[in-house]
Every structure is written in structure tokens, then in C-alpha cells.
mmCIF file of C-alpha atoms and ligand atoms in Angstrom:
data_model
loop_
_atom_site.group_PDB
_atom_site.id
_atom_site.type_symbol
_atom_site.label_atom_id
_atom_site.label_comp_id
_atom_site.label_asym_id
_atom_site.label_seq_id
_atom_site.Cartn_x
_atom_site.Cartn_y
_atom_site.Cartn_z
ATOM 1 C CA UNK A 925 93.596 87.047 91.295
ATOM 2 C CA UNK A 926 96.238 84.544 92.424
ATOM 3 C CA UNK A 927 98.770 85.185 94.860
ATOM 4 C CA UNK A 928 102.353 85.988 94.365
ATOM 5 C CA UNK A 929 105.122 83.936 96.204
ATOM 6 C CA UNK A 930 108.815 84.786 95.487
ATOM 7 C CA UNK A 931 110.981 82.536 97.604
ATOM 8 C CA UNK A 932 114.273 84.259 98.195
ATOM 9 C CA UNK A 933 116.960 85.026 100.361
ATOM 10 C CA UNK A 934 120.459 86.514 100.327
ATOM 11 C CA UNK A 935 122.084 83.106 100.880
ATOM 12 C CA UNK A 936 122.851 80.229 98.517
ATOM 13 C CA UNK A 937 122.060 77.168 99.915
ATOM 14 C CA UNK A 938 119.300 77.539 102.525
ATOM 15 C CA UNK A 939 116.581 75.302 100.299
ATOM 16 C CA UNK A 940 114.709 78.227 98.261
ATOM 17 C CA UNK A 941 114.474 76.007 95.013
ATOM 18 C CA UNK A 942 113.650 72.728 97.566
ATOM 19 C CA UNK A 943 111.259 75.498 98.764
ATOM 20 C CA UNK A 944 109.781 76.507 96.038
ATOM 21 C CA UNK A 945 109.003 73.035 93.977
ATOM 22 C CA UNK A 946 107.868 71.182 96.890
ATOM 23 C CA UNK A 947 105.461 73.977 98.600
ATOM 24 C CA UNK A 948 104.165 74.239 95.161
ATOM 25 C CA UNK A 949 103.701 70.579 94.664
ATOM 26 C CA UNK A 950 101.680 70.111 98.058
ATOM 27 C CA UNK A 951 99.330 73.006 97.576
ATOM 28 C CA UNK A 952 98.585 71.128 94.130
ATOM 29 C CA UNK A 953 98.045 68.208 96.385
ATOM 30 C CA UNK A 954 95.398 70.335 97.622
ATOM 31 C CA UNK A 955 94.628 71.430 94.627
ATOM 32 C CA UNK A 956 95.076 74.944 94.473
ATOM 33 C CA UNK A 957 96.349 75.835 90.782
ATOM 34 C CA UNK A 958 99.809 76.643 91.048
ATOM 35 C CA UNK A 959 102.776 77.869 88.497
ATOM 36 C CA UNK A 960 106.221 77.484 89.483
ATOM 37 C CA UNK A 961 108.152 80.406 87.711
ATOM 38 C CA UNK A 962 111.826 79.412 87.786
ATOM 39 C CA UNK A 963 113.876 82.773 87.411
ATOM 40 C CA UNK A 964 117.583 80.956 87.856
ATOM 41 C CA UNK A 965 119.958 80.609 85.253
ATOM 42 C CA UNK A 966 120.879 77.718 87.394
ATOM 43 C CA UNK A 967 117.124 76.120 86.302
ATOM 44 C CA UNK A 968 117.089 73.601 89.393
ATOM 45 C CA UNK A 969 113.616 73.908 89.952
ATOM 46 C CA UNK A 970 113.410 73.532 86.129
ATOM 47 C CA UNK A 971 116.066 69.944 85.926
ATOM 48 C CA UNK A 972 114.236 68.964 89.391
ATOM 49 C CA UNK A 973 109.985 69.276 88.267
ATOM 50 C CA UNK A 974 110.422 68.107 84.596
ATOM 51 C CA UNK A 975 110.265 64.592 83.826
ATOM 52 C CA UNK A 976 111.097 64.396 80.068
ATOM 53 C CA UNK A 977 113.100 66.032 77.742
ATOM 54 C CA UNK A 978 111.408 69.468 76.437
ATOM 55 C CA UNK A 979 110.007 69.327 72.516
ATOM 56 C CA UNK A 980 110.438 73.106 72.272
ATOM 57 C CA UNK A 981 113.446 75.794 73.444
ATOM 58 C CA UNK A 982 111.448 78.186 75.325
ATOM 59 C CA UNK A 983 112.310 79.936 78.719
ATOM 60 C CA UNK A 984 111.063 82.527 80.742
ATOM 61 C CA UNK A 985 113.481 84.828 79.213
ATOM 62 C CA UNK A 986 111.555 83.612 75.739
ATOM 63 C CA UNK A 987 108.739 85.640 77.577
ATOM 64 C CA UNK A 988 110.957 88.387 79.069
ATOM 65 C CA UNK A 989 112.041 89.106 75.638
ATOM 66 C CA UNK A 990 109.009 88.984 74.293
ATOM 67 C CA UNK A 991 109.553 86.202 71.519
ATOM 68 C CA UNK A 992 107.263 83.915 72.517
ATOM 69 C CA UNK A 993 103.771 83.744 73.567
ATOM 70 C CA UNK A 994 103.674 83.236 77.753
ATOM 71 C CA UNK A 995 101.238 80.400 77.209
ATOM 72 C CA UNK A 996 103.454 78.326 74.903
ATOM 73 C CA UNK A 997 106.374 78.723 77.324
ATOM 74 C CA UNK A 998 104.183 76.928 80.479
ATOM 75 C CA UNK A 999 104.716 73.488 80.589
ATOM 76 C CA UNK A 1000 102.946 70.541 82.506
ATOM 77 C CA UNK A 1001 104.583 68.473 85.023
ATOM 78 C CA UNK A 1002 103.845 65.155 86.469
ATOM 79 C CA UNK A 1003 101.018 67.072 88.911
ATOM 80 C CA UNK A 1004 97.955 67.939 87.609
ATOM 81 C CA UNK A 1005 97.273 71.196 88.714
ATOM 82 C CA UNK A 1006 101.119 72.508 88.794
ATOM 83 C CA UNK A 1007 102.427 73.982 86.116
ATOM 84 C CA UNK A 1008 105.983 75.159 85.170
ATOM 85 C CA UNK A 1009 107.321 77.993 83.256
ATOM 86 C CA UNK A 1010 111.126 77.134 82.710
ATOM 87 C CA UNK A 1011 114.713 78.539 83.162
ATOM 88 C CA UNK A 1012 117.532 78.501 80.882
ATOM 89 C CA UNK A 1013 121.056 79.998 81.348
ATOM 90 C CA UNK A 1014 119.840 82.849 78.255
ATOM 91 C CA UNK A 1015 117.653 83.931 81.178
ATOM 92 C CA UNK A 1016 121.289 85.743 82.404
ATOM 93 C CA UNK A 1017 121.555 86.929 79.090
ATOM 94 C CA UNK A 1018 118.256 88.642 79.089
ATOM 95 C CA UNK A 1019 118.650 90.142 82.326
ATOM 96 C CA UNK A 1020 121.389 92.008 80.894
ATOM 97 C CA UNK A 1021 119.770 93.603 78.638
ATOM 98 C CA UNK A 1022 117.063 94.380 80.778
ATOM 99 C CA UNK A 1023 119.340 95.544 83.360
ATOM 100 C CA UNK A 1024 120.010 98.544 81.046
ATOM 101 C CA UNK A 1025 116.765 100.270 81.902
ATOM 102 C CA UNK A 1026 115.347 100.426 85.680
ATOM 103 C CA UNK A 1027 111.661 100.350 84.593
ATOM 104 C CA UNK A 1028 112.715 97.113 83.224
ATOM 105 C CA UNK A 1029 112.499 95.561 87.050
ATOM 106 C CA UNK A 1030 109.145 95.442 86.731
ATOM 107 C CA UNK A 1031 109.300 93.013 83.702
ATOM 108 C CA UNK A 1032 108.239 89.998 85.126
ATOM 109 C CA UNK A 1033 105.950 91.971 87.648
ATOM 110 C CA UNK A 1034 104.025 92.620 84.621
ATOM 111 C CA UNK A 1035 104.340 89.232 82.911
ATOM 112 C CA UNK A 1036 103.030 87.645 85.769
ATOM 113 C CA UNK A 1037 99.799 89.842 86.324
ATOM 114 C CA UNK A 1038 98.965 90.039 82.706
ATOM 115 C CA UNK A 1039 99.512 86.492 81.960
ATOM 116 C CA UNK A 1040 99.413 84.657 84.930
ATOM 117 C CA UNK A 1041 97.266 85.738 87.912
ATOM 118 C CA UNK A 1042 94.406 84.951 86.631
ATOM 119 C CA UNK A 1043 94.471 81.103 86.259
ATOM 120 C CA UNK A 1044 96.218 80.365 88.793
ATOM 121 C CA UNK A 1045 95.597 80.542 92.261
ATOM 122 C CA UNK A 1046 99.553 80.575 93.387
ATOM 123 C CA UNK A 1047 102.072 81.580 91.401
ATOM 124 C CA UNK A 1048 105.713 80.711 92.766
ATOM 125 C CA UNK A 1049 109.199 82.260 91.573
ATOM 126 C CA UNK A 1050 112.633 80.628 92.382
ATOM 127 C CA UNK A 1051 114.728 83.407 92.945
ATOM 128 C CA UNK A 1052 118.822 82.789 92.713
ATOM 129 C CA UNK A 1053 120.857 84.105 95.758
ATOM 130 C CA UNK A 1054 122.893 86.897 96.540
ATOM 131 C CA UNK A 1055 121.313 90.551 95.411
ATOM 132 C CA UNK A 1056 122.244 90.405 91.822
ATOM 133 C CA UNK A 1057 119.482 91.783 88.809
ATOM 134 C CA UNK A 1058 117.726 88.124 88.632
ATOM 135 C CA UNK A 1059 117.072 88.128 92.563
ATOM 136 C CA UNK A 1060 115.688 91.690 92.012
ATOM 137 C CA UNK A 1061 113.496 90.727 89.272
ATOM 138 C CA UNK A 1062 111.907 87.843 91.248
ATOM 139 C CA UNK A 1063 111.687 90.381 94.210
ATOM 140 C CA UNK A 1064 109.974 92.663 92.347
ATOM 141 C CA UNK A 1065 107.453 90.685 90.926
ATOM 142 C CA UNK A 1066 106.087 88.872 93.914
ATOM 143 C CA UNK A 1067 103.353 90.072 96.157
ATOM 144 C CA UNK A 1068 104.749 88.245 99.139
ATOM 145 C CA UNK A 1069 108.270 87.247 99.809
ATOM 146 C CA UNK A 1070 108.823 83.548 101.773
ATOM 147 C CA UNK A 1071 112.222 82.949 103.304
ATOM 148 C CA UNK A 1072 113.974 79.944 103.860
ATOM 149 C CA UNK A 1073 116.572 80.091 106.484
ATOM 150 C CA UNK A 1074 118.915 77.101 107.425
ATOM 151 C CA UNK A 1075 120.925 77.575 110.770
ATOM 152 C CA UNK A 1076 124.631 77.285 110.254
ATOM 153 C CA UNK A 1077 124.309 78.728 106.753
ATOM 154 C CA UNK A 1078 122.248 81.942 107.277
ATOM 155 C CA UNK A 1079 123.665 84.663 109.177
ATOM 156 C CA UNK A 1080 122.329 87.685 110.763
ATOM 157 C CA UNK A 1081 123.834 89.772 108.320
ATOM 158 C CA UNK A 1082 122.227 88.313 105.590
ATOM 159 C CA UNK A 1083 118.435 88.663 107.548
ATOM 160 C CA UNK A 1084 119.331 92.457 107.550
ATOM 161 C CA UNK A 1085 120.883 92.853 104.095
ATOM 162 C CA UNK A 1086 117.141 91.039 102.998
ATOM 163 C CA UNK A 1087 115.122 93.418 104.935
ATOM 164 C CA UNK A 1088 117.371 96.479 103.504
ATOM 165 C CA UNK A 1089 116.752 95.002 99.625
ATOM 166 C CA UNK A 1090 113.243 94.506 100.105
ATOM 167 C CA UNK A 1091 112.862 98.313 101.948
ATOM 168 C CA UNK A 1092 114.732 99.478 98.860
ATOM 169 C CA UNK A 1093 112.302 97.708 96.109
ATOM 170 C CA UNK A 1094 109.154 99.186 97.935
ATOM 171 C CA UNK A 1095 110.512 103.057 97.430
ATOM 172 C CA UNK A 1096 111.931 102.641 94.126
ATOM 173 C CA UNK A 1097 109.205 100.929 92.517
ATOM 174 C CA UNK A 1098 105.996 102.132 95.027
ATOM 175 C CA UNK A 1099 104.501 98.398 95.214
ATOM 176 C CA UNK A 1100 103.721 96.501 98.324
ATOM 177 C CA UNK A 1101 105.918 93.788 98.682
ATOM 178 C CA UNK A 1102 105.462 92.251 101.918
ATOM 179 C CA UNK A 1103 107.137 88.998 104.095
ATOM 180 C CA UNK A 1104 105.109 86.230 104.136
ATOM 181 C CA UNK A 1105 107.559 84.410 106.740
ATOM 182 C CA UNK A 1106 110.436 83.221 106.833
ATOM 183 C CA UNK A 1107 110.432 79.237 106.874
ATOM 184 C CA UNK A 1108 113.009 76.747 108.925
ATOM 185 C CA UNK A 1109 114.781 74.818 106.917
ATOM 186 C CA UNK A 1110 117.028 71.554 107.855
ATOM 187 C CA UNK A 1111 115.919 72.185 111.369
ATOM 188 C CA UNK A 1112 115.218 69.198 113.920
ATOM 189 C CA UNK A 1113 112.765 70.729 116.297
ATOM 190 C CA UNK A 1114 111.161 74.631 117.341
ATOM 191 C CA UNK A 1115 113.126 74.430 120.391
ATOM 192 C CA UNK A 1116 116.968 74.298 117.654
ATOM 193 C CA UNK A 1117 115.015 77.255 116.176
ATOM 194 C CA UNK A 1118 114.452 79.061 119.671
ATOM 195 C CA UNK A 1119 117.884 78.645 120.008
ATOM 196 C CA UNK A 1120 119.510 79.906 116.641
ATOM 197 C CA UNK A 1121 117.308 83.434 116.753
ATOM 198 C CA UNK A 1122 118.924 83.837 120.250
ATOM 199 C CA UNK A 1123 122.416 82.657 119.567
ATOM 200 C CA UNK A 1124 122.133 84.547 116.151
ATOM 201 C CA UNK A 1125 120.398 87.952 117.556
ATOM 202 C CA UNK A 1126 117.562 87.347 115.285
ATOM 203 C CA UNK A 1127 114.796 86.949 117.964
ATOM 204 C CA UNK A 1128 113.651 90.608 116.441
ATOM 205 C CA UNK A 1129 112.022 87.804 113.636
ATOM 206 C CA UNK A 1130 110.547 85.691 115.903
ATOM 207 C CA UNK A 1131 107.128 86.981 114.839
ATOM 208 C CA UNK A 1132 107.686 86.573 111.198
ATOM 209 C CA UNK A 1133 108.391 82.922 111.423
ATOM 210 C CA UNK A 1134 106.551 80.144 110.272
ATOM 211 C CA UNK A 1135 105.149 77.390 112.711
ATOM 212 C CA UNK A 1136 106.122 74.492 110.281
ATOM 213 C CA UNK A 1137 109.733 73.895 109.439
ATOM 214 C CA UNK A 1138 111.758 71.624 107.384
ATOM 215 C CA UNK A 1139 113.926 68.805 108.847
ATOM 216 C CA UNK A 1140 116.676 67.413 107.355
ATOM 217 C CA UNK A 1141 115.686 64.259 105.236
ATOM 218 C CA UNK A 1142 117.765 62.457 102.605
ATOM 219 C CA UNK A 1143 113.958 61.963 100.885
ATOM 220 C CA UNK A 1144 114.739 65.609 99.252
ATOM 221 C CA UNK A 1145 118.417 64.274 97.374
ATOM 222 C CA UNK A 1146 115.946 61.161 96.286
ATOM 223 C CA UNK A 1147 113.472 62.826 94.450
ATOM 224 C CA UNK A 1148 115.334 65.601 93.051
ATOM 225 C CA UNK A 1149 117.373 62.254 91.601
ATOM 226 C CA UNK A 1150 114.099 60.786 90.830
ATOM 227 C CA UNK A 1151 112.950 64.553 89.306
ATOM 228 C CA UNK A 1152 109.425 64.409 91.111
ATOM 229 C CA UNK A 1153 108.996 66.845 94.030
ATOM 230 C CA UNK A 1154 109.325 65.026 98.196
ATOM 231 C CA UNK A 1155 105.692 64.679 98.054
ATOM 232 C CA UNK A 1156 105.677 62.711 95.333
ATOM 233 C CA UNK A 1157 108.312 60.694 96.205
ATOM 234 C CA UNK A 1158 107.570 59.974 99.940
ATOM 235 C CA UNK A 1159 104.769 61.491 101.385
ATOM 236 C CA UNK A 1160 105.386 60.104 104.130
ATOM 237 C CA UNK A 1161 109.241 60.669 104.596
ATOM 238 C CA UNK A 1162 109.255 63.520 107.479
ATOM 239 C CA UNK A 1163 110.248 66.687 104.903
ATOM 240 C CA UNK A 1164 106.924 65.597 102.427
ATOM 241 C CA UNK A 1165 105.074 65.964 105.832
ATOM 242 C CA UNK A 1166 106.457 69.123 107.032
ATOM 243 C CA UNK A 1167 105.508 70.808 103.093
ATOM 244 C CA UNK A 1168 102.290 69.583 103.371
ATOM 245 C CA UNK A 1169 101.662 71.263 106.137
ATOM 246 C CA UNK A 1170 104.036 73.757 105.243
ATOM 247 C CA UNK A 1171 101.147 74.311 102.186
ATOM 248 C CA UNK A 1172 98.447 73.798 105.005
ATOM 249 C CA UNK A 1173 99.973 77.036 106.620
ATOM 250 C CA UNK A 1174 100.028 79.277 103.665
ATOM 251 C CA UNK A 1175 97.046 78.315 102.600
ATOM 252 C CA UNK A 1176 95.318 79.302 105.640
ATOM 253 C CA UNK A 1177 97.333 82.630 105.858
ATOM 254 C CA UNK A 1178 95.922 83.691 102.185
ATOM 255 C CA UNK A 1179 92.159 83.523 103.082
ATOM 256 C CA UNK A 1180 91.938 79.271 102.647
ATOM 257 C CA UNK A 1181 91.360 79.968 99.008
ATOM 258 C CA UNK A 1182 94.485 80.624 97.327
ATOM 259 C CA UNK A 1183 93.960 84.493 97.529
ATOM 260 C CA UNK A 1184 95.393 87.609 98.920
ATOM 261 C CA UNK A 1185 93.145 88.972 101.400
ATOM 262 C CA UNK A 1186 92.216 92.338 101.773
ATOM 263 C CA UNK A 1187 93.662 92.298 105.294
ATOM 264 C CA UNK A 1188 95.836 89.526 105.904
ATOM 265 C CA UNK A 1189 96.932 87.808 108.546
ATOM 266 C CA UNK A 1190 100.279 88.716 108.526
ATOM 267 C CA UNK A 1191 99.063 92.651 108.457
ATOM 268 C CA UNK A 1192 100.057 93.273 111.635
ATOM 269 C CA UNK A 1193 103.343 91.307 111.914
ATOM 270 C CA UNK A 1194 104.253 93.385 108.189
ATOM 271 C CA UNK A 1195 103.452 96.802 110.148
ATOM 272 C CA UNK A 1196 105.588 95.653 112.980
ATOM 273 C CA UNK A 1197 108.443 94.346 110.574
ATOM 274 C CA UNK A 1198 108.387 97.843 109.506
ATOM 275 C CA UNK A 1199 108.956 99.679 112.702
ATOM 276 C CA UNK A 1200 111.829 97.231 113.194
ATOM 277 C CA UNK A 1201 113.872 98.235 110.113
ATOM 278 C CA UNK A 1202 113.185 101.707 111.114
ATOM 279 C CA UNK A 1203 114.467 101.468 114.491
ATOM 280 C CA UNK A 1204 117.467 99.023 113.517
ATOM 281 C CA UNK A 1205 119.019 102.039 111.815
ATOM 282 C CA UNK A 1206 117.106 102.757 108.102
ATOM 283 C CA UNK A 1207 119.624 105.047 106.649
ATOM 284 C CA UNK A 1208 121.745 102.152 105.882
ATOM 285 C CA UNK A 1209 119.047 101.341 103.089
ATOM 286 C CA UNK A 1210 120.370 104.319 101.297
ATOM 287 C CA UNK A 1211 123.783 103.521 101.611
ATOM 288 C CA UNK A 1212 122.809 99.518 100.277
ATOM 289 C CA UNK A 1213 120.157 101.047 97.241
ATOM 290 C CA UNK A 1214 123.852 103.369 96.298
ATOM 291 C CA UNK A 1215 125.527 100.064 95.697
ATOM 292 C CA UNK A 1216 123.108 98.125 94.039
ATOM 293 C CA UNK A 1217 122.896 101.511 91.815
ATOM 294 C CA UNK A 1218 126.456 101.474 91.491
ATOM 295 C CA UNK A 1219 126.470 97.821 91.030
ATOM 296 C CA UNK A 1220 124.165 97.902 87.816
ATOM 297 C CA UNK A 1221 125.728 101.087 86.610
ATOM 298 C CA UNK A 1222 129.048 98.852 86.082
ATOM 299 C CA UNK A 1223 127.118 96.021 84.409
ATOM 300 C CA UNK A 1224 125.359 98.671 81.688
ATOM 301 C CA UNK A 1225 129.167 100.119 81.188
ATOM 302 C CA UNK A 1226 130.476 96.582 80.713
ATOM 303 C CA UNK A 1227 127.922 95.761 78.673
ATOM 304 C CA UNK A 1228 128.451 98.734 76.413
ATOM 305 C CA UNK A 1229 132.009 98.015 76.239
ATOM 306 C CA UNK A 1230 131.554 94.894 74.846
HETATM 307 N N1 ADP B 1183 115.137 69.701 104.042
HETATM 308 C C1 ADP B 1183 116.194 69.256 103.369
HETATM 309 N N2 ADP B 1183 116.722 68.045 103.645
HETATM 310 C C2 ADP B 1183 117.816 67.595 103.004
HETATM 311 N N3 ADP B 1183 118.446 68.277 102.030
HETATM 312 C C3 ADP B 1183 117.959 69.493 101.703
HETATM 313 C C4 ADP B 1183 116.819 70.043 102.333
HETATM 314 N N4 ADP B 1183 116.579 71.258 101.795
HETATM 315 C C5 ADP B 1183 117.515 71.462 100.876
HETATM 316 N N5 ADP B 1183 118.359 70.416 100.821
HETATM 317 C C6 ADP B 1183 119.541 70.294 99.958
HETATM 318 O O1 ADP B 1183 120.367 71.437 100.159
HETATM 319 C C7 ADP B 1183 120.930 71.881 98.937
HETATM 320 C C8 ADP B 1183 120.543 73.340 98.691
HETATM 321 O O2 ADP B 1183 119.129 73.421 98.536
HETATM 322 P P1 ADP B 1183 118.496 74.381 97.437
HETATM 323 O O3 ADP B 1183 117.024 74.284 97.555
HETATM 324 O O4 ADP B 1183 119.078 74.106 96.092
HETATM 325 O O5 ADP B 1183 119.001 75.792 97.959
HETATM 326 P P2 ADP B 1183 118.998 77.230 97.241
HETATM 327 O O6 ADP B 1183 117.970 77.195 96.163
HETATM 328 O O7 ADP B 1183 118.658 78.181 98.347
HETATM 329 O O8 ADP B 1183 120.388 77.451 96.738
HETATM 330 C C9 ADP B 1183 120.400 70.948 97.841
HETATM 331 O O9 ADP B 1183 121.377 69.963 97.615
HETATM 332 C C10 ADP B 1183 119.156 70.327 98.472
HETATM 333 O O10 ADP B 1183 118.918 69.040 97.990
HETATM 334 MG MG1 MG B 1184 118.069 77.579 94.106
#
């Protein structure tokens, strides 16, 4: 069975699309089967990884839905052994309707494992930002959450608020989810990243951090102009390094084949993550889940007042 990687976070902006195309791209490099499920109205992953103009007008929520088959919504993309299956903006439509029925959450849970795991040996979700229904969705359906984290527009806050949502996801739906790591982003060196966990009070991470990060590189605005992922366009150029590696590392972490161990690596740093949201005050998590209920409560009324 192939692995599940939702990249997420609560905040917009800190490279989880730039994440998710281009750590998918180098493990095809390495050619480990991957599908990059893009679950954001927004579709960037979608405009960035296609190179032509789709022939057909199916989306994930085409599969969400249920009007088309999964297998005629996955399209190819200028890599080999990547795959796509697409966004459109009906995909916030969908989620609306879905959003009437908790059980629903696991939607794309299922999709995935019923249609996807088994020919591929990653499969990787864009998630959008903030905690909305989409965010949960891709949450919910990953087996492993990786998240990016740019200094200067991550805050503390938001690092909690992640740990809270995912806490909340486990009890309500009994599944496993577990951090992968959370992955520097637009970061010059491990000594800036030292520094931003202490100046940030976010050294209670440290563990769960990746050793590669992301620099900064203008190679990332070229090929999303150029719609082919940084490895593609430079492999070379200092960010198509750093996700080749950055593919390197996973890799490594899921047994060197693609799959999720039965005892993984990051075991041990998932028990201790644990401990840590218990001791940094847990019964918040009830007060957050009472919001998010509350918060999709007033999306079903609005929906049936329409
Ligand atoms: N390592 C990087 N170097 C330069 N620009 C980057 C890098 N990572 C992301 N960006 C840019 O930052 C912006 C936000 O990245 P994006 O992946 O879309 O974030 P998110 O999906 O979290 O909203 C985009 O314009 C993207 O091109
Ligand atoms: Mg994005």
C-alpha cells in the first residue's frame, strides 16, 4: 500500500503547494510512483504541474461526487511516474454538500484507499490553509501530515492551533494520523532555523523537524511560470537540490521503498509529540473541536437557507 502525505498547515503562504508538487516531482525522479491530489479550490498545484490545456472537465470533486470514474479523473504530467488528479473551484461547491454530514470527512480518506493506494507508492494532497472543511478533508485522508513552516510568516499560534486540529481528527474519526515533520521553508541555513524555534518558543518541535530545508530561490517563481516543477526546471538551482534531498529524506523515513512501515522512524518522536500536547494544556482541543462544530453547524444552516 502506498503512503499518504497531506501537506498542510494553518497558514497561507508558507510553500505547502511549492511543497507538495516539487517533493512529488523528485521522488518521481527517483522513481517512486507518485499522485499529487490537489484538494484547493485555488488548483495551484493543478495551473502549476499541467502543461496543456485539459480535453475533459473532471476534478477531484468529479470523484467526491461520485460522477466520474477516479481513473478517468488522473491525469499525466510532464514526469513519467507522477500523476495528477486535479482541482477546480466546484471542489468548494462539493465540500458543501459534503459538509452536511460528518461521516462525509472521511470522503476522500476512502477515495484514496480504494482507488489509489494501491498503484502508487506516494500519494500527495495539497491542502488549502486556515481550518476550513477542505483542509479537514485533506487532513483526514492522509496517513502522515508534512508541514511547511516559513519564519516570519508562521507563528507559534498557528504550530499549536495545527497540533489541536490534528488531536481533534484522531478522536472524532479513530484513525492514526501522525506528523511526518515539519519542513523549513525559505530558510538560509539550520543555524536561522535554531534561531526562529527559540525566538518563536517552538523549540518543543525541534524533534519533529526535518534535516533538509528550503531556501529561498527565485528558480520556484520560474518554473511555476514555466508550469514544470524546480526540478525540472533547474536541478541544479539550490531549492531543486534541497527537494531532492528533501525526497531523499522521506524516502528513507518510509522504509526506502515508498511504504509505511510497521514501526517507523518517526514512532518515537509521534509518541513524544503526544505527551507534548498533553502537557501544553489538552483541554483547549475541546474548546477548538466546539468551534469547528459550531463553525460547520453555520455553513449546513446557510446552506439550507439558501
Ligand atoms: N523556496 C521558495 N523560494 C521562493 N519562493 C517560494 C518558495 N516557496 C514558496 N515560494 C513562493 O511563495 C508563495 C507561496 O507559496 P505556496 O506554495 O503557494 O504556499 P501555500 O500553498 O502554503 O499557500 C508562492 O508565490 C511561491 O512561489
Ligand atoms: Mg497552496
Amino acid at each position: 500500500m502506498g503512503t499518504i502525505l497531506t501537506v498542510s498547515g494553518p497558514a497561507g503562504g508558507t510553500g505547502k503547494t511549492t511543497m507538495a508538487v516539487n517533493l512529488a516531482a523528485a521522488l518521481a525522479l527517483y522513481e517512486k510512483k507518485v499522485l499529487v491530489v490537489d484538494c484547493d479550490p485555488r488548483k495551484n498545484a493543478t495551473t502549476w504541474i499541467r502543461q496543456t490545456s485539459p480535453t475533459h472537465d473532471r476534478h477531484l470533486s468529479s470523484i467526491l461526487k461520485n460522477t466520474a470514474e477516479p481513473a478517468d479523473v488522473i491525469e499525466q504530467t510532464g514526469l513519467l511516474w507522477m500523476d495528477l488528479v486535479p482541482a477546480g473551484f466546484d471542489l468548494f461547491y462539493a465540500a458543501q454538500s459534503l459538509a452536511r454530514d460528518v461521516s462525509h470527512q472521511t470522503r476522500l480518506k476512502q477515495v484514496v484507499q480504494q482507488h489509489f493506494t494501491a498503484d502508487y507508492d506516494y500519494i500527495i494532497i495539497d491542502s488549502p490553509a486556515s481550518f476550513g472543511y477542505l483542509s479537514m478533508l485533506a487532513l483526514t485522508a492522509g496517513d502522515w501530515v508534512v508541514v511547511p513552516l516559513w519564519p516570519g510568516r508562521t507563528s507559534e499560534t498557528d504550530c499549536q492551533n495545527l497540533m489541536k486540529l490534528i488531536q481533534f481528527i484522531r478522536k472524532t474519526h479513530h484513525i492514526r494520523l501522525r506528523i511526518a515533520g515539519f519542513i523549513f521553508n525559505g530558510c538560509a541555513s539550520a543555524k536561522d532555523i535554531q534561531v526562529f524555534l527559540k525566538n518563536k518558543h517552538l523549540t518543543w518541535l525541534a524533534d519533529l523537524v526535518f534535516e533538509t530545508f528550503i531556501p529561498e530561490d527565485p528558480a520556484v517563481a520560474r518554473s511555476i511560470g514555466h508550469h514544470r516543477p524546480v526540478v525540472l526546471e533547474d536541478i541544479n538551482a539550490p531549492a531543486g537540490k534541497a527537494f531532492l534531498q528533501f525526497a531523499m529524506e522521506i524516502d528513507s523515513i518510509f522504509n526506502g521503498q515508498g511504504r509505511c512501515p510497521e514501526t517507523p522512524a518517526t514512532e518515537k518522536k509521534s509518541s513524544w509529540e503526544m505527551r507534548e500536547i498533553k502537557e501544553r494544556g489538552s483541554g483547549k482541543v475541546e474548546q477548538l473541536a466546539a468551534s469547528i462544530a459550531n463553525m460547520i453547524n453555520e455553513i449546513n444552516q446557510s446552506e439550507e437557507a439558501q
